[in-house]
Amino acid sequence: MKPVKTFITKPVLPKELAGLTELAYNLYWAWDFEALSLFRRLDSDLWEACGHNPVQLLGEIDQQKLRAAAENEGFRTHLDHVMTNYQQYMQKKATWYHQVHGESQNPVTAYFSAEFGLTECLSIFAGGLGILAGDHLKSASDLGIPLIGVGLLYQQGYFRQQLNEAGVQIEIYEDNDFYNLPITRETNQNGEPVTIQVDLPNDRVHAHIWRAQVGRVSLYLLDTNVPENSPAARKITYQLYGGDLDMRIRQEIVLGMGGYRALKALRQSPTVYHINEGHSAFLALEHIIQLMVEYQLSYSEAVEAAKAGIVFTTHTPVAAGHDYFPPDMMRHYFKNYLDSHKISFEHFLSMGQQPSGENKDSFCMTVFALRMASRSNGVSKLHGEVSRTMWQALYEQVPIDEVPIEHITNGIHFQSWISHDMKDIYDRYLGERWREEPADITVWQKSENIPTEELWRTHERRRERLVVFTRNRLRDQLIRRGASESEIDFTDAVLDTEALTIGFARRFATYKRAHLILRDERRLAHLLNDPQRPMQIIFAGKAHPKDEPGQELVKRIIQLANQEELRRKIVFIEDYDMTVTRYLVQGADIWLNTPRRPREASGTSGMKAAANGVLNLSILDGWWDEAYYPEVGWAFGGKDNYQDREIQDKIEAEALYSLLEREVVPTYYDRSIDGLPRKWIAKMKKSIGTLSHFFNTHRMVGEYTEKYYIMGQKRCADMARNNYAAAKELAQWKEKISANWPKISIVDCCVGPEANFHVGEKFSVKACVQLGALAPQDVGVELYLGRIDSENNFIAARAIEMKAGTVREDGTIEYTAKDIKCIHSGQHGYTVRVLPRHKHLTEPFLPGFIVWAKD
């Protein structure tokens, strides 16, 4: 039976509480403690039952409670205070962006991502990628950056996790009720939904646009589960990462191409497009075609214009983790569309293909994004190095250190992740600047002023709350499974509020090695059950529904936790979400991270822990590789690369156990006469004082803005001036370069150091270059100089510009680099190279266009 008509009911609020509705529909409340406490104050039990969703809370709360709140002077005062702060926040002009870059009437950047983790009640994210994207938007709002987000509104989102007694993971999918979420559907002047269309083979897909307001930043979300669509089209935005490869490409077409069209439909005109992971890379194609249609540009001209404003962030350090679509599938979805705009399908396919490897014939979204972006980056220093190695083949003859993939290390949005207790401490001893200027190191240097006893007592309260929360969640799990009364009552004895508590929570992919600490069960049991110095571990995490090894890891932990000698010491909290994350990163003593190096791109959970004074114990991977030094936590495993994973696991498990036995546990239980673990607390202070200023999203988003967004805006302006004259010039220049490049040669390196040289002694190098039909302004000639290893490879080489001089009778041009000196002793070498150069070239190298001097 179907209804003949549908309608929407909205809550009725007393006029004194009218501000609650506006507040509920702006996710500002998700990182404002006063706003959160205001909603919780209305009905704390209902707040928890609603999953911390203020829109649902206002729709379900008893009207008598609303009237009582309206008549309560204390509540009205609280509401007035929150609304005053909220309005000041929204109307503030003197933001960081405004102070540094001036006012912007339109959004500069559109940030595209397949998932956004903003709050637990808006289930459109799966894990770290989404949480990072959510924190990116929050910091952009705080800093006043003119940015908008684009994503998909999933009907079910990611799965809810349940575990049976044997530890078997059961995936539960629940529908999101869009009309009871803090989002609004975009409508036109007639009140009708703003709708965009994407034509797939034999199916026209319509999508409605919803908006989640994230402080000052708007996030636009596409929904294909609408009546106009076929059943197949309605399923496109049904589940996050659900379905087969065909569903994946349909989702990514809607996200990238549909998301681009959504901004046009909403009259939003960003100049820079930030592709967060490769899922949305098809937006580059739509951008090219839009430029062709709107400004009558050729395909090659539109490519140059589009590239100027596209930036790309890759998050995955494993080749198999990227999206690959076979050629036949690409032909099925794109051939007709490309033909209609006179674009070669073969050329488009080649833009996403690698020159070699197992998947060289398939279209890789990351490869396409790298080729279409003017700037690309990894998400930590180490991940930048890994990415340059992974994708070096795309940049023919370019040395690995110069592969144009940079790094901007991830961070976290502090106010979203620290406890209320830590906020109060920071307010008291650091001043309020830590909220608006967390990237200022001088703010955090004051952490030494935090009284040792106050910091420790605060942390003890958070550990107690973590234990109570864990017991309650475990009790709920057992009740749902139909456990006996004695088993349920046993939860009151699980964990110790004073014992050293280790937190391990993340996606249960096998490379994250949740099993590493379980490798020697006898040794682990000894650590956990030491009567004088006990230890306990709280696990949480989901395994992907198709990841059987990951699910087996979850099962093993559950089975271990059911053993009599360990059941008070090991707990697995099911259905890992943002709420679980907060309790763990705010209350654990140690945050354990055991990935197989270098498979962890960044790993922001450890940053969340550090922000709360929790110490990290981690493999030197991701962010910890650049953050670690002995005073702020512990590292194990070294930087060796192992071919044999079994040997690596054995060695690193041994290192982990030894570190726990010899350093971590003794330091925690080393108490002074007043009962305080002063060495431990000193590490907490040092961790807060030295890590917080850098590993936050205010610093991260500021870097993106300065290095990518502002520069991208300037490049786009340069390209667009005089009806895209620069784009046309650059496209013609590339055609000239392509036709004449084979005629370039380096005739000889005439003069340079040959024998022994002293450190600091100056020398010159000359080279003669044949340019053929090209002019000196078309190229750059560089001396490439560096130390040499035992296999005659360069180590940390540097490129030095050579200046054009005499033109010889044979037409060759003499280039010279003068006053060169080596600052290190040892064996050195040099060579000379020729690169294409143009004032409007957005990338430092044109793959395949580089000439090196020959022996």
PDB file of N, CA, C and O in Angstrom, residues 35 79 178 358 369 531 559 684-685 728 801:
ATOM      1  N   ALA A  35      26.485  24.821  22.909  1.00  0.00           N
ATOM      2  CA  ALA A  35      25.313  24.436  22.115  1.00  0.00           C
ATOM      3  C   ALA A  35      24.937  22.984  22.376  1.00  0.00           C
ATOM      4  O   ALA A  35      23.751  22.633  22.497  1.00  0.00           O
ATOM      5  N   LEU A  79      20.153  29.748  26.365  1.00  0.00           N
ATOM      6  CA  LEU A  79      19.865  29.847  24.928  1.00  0.00           C
ATOM      7  C   LEU A  79      20.325  31.191  24.370  1.00  0.00           C
ATOM      8  O   LEU A  79      20.943  31.245  23.292  1.00  0.00           O
ATOM      9  N   PHE A 178      15.992  11.708   5.932  1.00  0.00           N
ATOM     10  CA  PHE A 178      16.513  13.023   5.573  1.00  0.00           C
ATOM     11  C   PHE A 178      15.729  14.160   6.214  1.00  0.00           C
ATOM     12  O   PHE A 178      16.282  15.231   6.483  1.00  0.00           O
ATOM     13  N   GLU A 358      50.146  -4.152 -13.888  1.00  0.00           N
ATOM     14  CA  GLU A 358      49.057  -5.118 -14.000  1.00  0.00           C
ATOM     15  C   GLU A 358      47.770  -4.471 -14.525  1.00  0.00           C
ATOM     16  O   GLU A 358      47.036  -5.074 -15.296  1.00  0.00           O
ATOM     17  N   ALA A 369      43.346  11.997 -12.059  1.00  0.00           N
ATOM     18  CA  ALA A 369      43.408  13.178 -11.192  1.00  0.00           C
ATOM     19  C   ALA A 369      44.806  13.778 -11.177  1.00  0.00           C
ATOM     20  O   ALA A 369      44.967  15.005 -11.224  1.00  0.00           O
ATOM     21  N   PRO A 531      49.548  -8.313  38.941  1.00  0.00           N
ATOM     22  CA  PRO A 531      48.761  -7.799  40.071  1.00  0.00           C
ATOM     23  C   PRO A 531      49.217  -6.428  40.556  1.00  0.00           C
ATOM     24  O   PRO A 531      48.421  -5.668  41.108  1.00  0.00           O
ATOM     25  N   GLN A 559      36.979 -13.731  20.706  1.00  0.00           N
ATOM     26  CA  GLN A 559      37.222 -15.037  21.329  1.00  0.00           C
ATOM     27  C   GLN A 559      38.250 -14.929  22.445  1.00  0.00           C
ATOM     28  O   GLN A 559      38.120 -15.577  23.492  1.00  0.00           O
ATOM     29  N   MET A 684      53.049  13.906  28.741  1.00  0.00           N
ATOM     30  CA  MET A 684      51.757  14.449  28.319  1.00  0.00           C
ATOM     31  C   MET A 684      51.881  15.932  27.983  1.00  0.00           C
ATOM     32  O   MET A 684      51.406  16.396  26.935  1.00  0.00           O
ATOM     33  N   LYS A 685      52.530  16.689  28.874  1.00  0.00           N
ATOM     34  CA  LYS A 685      52.687  18.117  28.643  1.00  0.00           C
ATOM     35  C   LYS A 685      53.521  18.385  27.398  1.00  0.00           C
ATOM     36  O   LYS A 685      53.207  19.284  26.591  1.00  0.00           O
ATOM     37  N   LYS A 728      44.822  29.468 -24.640  1.00  0.00           N
ATOM     38  CA  LYS A 728      45.006  29.225 -26.072  1.00  0.00           C
ATOM     39  C   LYS A 728      46.490  29.249 -26.435  1.00  0.00           C
ATOM     40  O   LYS A 728      46.980  28.399 -27.194  1.00  0.00           O
ATOM     41  N   GLU A 801      69.705  26.471 -12.429  1.00  0.00           N
ATOM     42  CA  GLU A 801      69.421  27.066 -13.733  1.00  0.00           C
ATOM     43  C   GLU A 801      70.715  27.484 -14.431  1.00  0.00           C
ATOM     44  O   GLU A 801      71.600  28.101 -13.821  1.00  0.00           O
TER      45      GLU A 801
END
